[in-house]
Coordinates of C-alpha atoms in Angstrom, one line a residue:
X24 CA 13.7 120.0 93.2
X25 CA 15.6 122.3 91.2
X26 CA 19.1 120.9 89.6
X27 CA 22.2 121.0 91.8
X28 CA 24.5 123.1 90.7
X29 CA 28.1 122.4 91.6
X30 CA 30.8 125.1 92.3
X31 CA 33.4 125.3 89.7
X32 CA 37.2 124.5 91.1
X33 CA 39.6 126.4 89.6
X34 CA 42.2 124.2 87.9
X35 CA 45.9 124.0 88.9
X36 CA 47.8 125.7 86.7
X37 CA 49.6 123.6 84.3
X38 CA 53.6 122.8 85.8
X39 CA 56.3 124.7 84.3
X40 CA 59.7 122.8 83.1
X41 CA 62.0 123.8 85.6
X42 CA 65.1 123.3 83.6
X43 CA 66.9 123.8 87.1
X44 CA 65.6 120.6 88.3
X45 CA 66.1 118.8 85.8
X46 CA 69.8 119.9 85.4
X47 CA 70.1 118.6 89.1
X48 CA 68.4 115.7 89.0
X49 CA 70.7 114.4 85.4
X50 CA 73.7 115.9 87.1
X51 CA 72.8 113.9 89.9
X52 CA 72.9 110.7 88.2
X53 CA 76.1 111.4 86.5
X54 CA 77.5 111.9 89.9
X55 CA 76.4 108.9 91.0
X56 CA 77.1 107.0 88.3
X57 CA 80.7 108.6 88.1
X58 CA 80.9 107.9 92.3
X59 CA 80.3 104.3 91.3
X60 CA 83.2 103.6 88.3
X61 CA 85.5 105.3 90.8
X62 CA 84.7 102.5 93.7
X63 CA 84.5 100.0 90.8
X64 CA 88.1 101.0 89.1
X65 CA 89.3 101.4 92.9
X66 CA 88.7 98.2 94.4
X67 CA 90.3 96.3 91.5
X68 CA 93.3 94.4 91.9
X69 CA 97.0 94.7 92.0
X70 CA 97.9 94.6 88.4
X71 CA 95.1 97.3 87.8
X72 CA 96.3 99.4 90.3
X73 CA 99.3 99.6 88.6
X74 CA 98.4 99.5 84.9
X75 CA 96.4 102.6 86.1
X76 CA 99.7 103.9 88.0
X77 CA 101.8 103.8 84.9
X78 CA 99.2 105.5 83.0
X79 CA 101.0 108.3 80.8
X80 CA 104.6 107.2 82.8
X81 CA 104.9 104.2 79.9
X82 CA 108.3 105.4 79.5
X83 CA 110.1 105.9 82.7
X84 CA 113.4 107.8 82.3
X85 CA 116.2 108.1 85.0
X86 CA 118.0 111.2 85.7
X87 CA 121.0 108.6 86.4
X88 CA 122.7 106.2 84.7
X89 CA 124.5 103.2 85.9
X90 CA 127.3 103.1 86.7
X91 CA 127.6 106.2 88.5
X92 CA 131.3 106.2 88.6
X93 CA 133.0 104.6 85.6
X94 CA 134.7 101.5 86.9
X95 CA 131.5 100.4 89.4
X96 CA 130.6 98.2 86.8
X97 CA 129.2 95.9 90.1
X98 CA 126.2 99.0 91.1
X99 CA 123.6 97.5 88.7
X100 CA 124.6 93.7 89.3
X101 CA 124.3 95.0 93.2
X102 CA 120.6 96.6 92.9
X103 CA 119.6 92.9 91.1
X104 CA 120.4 90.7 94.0
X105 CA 119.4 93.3 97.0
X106 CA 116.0 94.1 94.8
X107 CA 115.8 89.9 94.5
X108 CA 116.4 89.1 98.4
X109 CA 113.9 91.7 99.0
X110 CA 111.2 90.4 97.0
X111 CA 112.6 86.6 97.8
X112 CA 113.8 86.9 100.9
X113 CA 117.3 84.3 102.1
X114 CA 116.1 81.8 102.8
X115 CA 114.9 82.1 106.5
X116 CA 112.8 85.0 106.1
X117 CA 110.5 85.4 102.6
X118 CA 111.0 88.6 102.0
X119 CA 107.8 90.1 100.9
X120 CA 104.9 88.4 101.5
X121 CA 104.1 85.6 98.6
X122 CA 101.7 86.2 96.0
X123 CA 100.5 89.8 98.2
X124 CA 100.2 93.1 96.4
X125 CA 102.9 94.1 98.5
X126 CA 105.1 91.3 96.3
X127 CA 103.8 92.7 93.0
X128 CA 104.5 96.2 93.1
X129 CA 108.3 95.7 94.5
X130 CA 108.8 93.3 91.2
X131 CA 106.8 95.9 88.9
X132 CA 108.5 98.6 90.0
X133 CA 112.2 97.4 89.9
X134 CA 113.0 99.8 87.4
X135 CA 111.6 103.0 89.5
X136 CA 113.1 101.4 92.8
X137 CA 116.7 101.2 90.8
X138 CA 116.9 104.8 89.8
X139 CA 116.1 105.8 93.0
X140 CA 119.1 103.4 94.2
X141 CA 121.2 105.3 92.0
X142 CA 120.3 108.6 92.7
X143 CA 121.6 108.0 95.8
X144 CA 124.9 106.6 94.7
X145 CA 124.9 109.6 92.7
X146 CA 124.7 111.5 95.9
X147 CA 127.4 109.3 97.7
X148 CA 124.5 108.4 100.0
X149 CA 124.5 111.5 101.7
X150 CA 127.9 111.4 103.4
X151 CA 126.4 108.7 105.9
X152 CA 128.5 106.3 107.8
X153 CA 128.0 102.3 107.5
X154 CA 126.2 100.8 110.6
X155 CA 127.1 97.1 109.1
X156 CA 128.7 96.0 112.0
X157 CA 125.7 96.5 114.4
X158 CA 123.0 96.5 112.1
X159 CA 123.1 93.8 109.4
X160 CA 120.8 91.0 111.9
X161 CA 118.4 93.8 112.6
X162 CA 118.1 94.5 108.9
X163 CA 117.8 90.9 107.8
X164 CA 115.2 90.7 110.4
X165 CA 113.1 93.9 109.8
X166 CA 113.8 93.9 106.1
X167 CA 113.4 90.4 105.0
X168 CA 110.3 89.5 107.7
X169 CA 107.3 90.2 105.8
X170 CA 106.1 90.4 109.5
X171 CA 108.1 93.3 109.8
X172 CA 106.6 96.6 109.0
X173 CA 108.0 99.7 107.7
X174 CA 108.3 100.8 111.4
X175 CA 110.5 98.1 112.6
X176 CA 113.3 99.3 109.3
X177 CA 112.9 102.8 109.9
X178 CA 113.7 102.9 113.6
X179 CA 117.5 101.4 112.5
X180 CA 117.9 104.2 111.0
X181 CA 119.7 107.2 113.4
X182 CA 118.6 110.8 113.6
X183 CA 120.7 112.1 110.7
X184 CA 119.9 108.7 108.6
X185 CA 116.1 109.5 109.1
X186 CA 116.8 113.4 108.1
X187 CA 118.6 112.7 104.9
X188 CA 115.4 110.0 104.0
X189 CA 112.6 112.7 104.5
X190 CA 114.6 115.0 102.5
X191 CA 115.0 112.1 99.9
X192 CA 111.8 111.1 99.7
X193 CA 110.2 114.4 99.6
X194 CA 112.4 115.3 96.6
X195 CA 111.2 111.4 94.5
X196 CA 107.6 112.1 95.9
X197 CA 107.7 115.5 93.5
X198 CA 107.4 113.0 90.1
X199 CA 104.1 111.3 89.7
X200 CA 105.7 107.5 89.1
X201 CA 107.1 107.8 92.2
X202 CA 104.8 109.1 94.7
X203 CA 102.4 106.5 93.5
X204 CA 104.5 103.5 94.2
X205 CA 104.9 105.1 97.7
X206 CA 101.3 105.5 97.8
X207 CA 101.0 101.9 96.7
X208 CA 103.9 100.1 98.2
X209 CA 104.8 102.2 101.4
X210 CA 108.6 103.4 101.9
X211 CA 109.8 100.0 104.0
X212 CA 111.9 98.7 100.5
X213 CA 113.2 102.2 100.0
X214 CA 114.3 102.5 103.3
X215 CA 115.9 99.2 103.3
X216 CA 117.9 99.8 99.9
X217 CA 118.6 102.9 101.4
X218 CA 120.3 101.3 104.8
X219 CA 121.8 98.8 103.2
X220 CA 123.8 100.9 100.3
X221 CA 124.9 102.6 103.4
X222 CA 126.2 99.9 105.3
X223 CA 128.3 98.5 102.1
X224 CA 129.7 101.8 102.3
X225 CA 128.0 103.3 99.0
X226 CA 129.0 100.8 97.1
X227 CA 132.2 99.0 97.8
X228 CA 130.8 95.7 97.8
X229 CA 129.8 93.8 94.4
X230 CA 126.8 92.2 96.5
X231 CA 125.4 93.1 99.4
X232 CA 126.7 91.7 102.7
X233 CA 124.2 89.0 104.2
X234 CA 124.5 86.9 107.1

């Protein structure tokens, strides 16, 4: 029988390097690989979280010094013991919540939380009348309760008390160190300092009044 004779395929033609793909395909990667630091460095804990917040803010400089007015030698003494019933509560409620991040970035951020304090003495507290009489138990409770959200402070405030906040806290939330403590920490300390400065009549008390 004569020989089989087999057709000839024709051969694929050899692949060309697409650097297009392979850009994608590396850039890929990176992305994922970048995606994954990010959920890494993000789900640290509380003393990273701020480490990372301080980054380039080392060196935290006020606009305002202490004592606003040059015989209040008491407004820095003040800030101490209402930033330390805050954080430790008086002895009924706990203030913030023991050994929570909430705790650690109230105590790491004394320093921010005190100029803030004093911009508003600075301000005379926005011309706002002391509720002390009527709002001293509600503020113990909502302030000092680490049950207490930021909620149950801010609704103590009135109309005009809640206006001059928003105004004040847009205007802090324009520097970096700032915005991310209240990105960290919520506003319910700030608005607590805030009411209570108020209701010892910006500042005419050496501590602050507490049942």
């Amino acid at each position: 029988a004569p020989p089989t004779v087999r057709p000839q395929l024709p051969q694929p033609a050899p692949m060309k390097r697409r650097p297009d793909l392979v850009c994608l395909v590396v850039w890929t990667l990176a992305a994922a690989c970048g995606s994954s630091a990010l959920t890494l460095r993000s789900s640290g804990n509380s003393s990273s979280a701020t480490l990372g917040a301080r980054d380039g803010n080392a060196e935290h400089i006020c606009p305002v010094e202490l004592p606003t007015r040059t015989n209040d030698t008491f407004q820095e003494p003040y800030f101490e013991k209402l930033h330390g019933v805050l954080l430790h509560g008086n002895g009924v409620f706990e203030g913030c919540l023991n050994e929570s991040a909430q705790e650690h970035y109230v105590e790491e951020f004394a320093e921010e939380l005190q100029c803030l304090y004093a911009v508003m003495l600075a301000d005379r507290c926005g011309g706002l009348q002391s509720k002390h009489s009527s709002r001293q138990e509600a503020w113990e409770k909502a302030c000092l309760n680490p049950k207490a959200d930021l909620l149950d402070a801010y609704d103590l405030m009135d109309q005009t008390e809640k206006l001059y906040f928003q105004r004040f806290k847009k205007q802090a939330s324009e520097r970096q160190i700032y915005a991310t403590y209240l990105e960290l920490a919520g506003y319910k300390e700030l608005v607590c300092i805030l009411m209570k400065t108020v209701d010892d009549e910006c500042l005419a008390f050496a501590s602050p009044r507490l049942l």
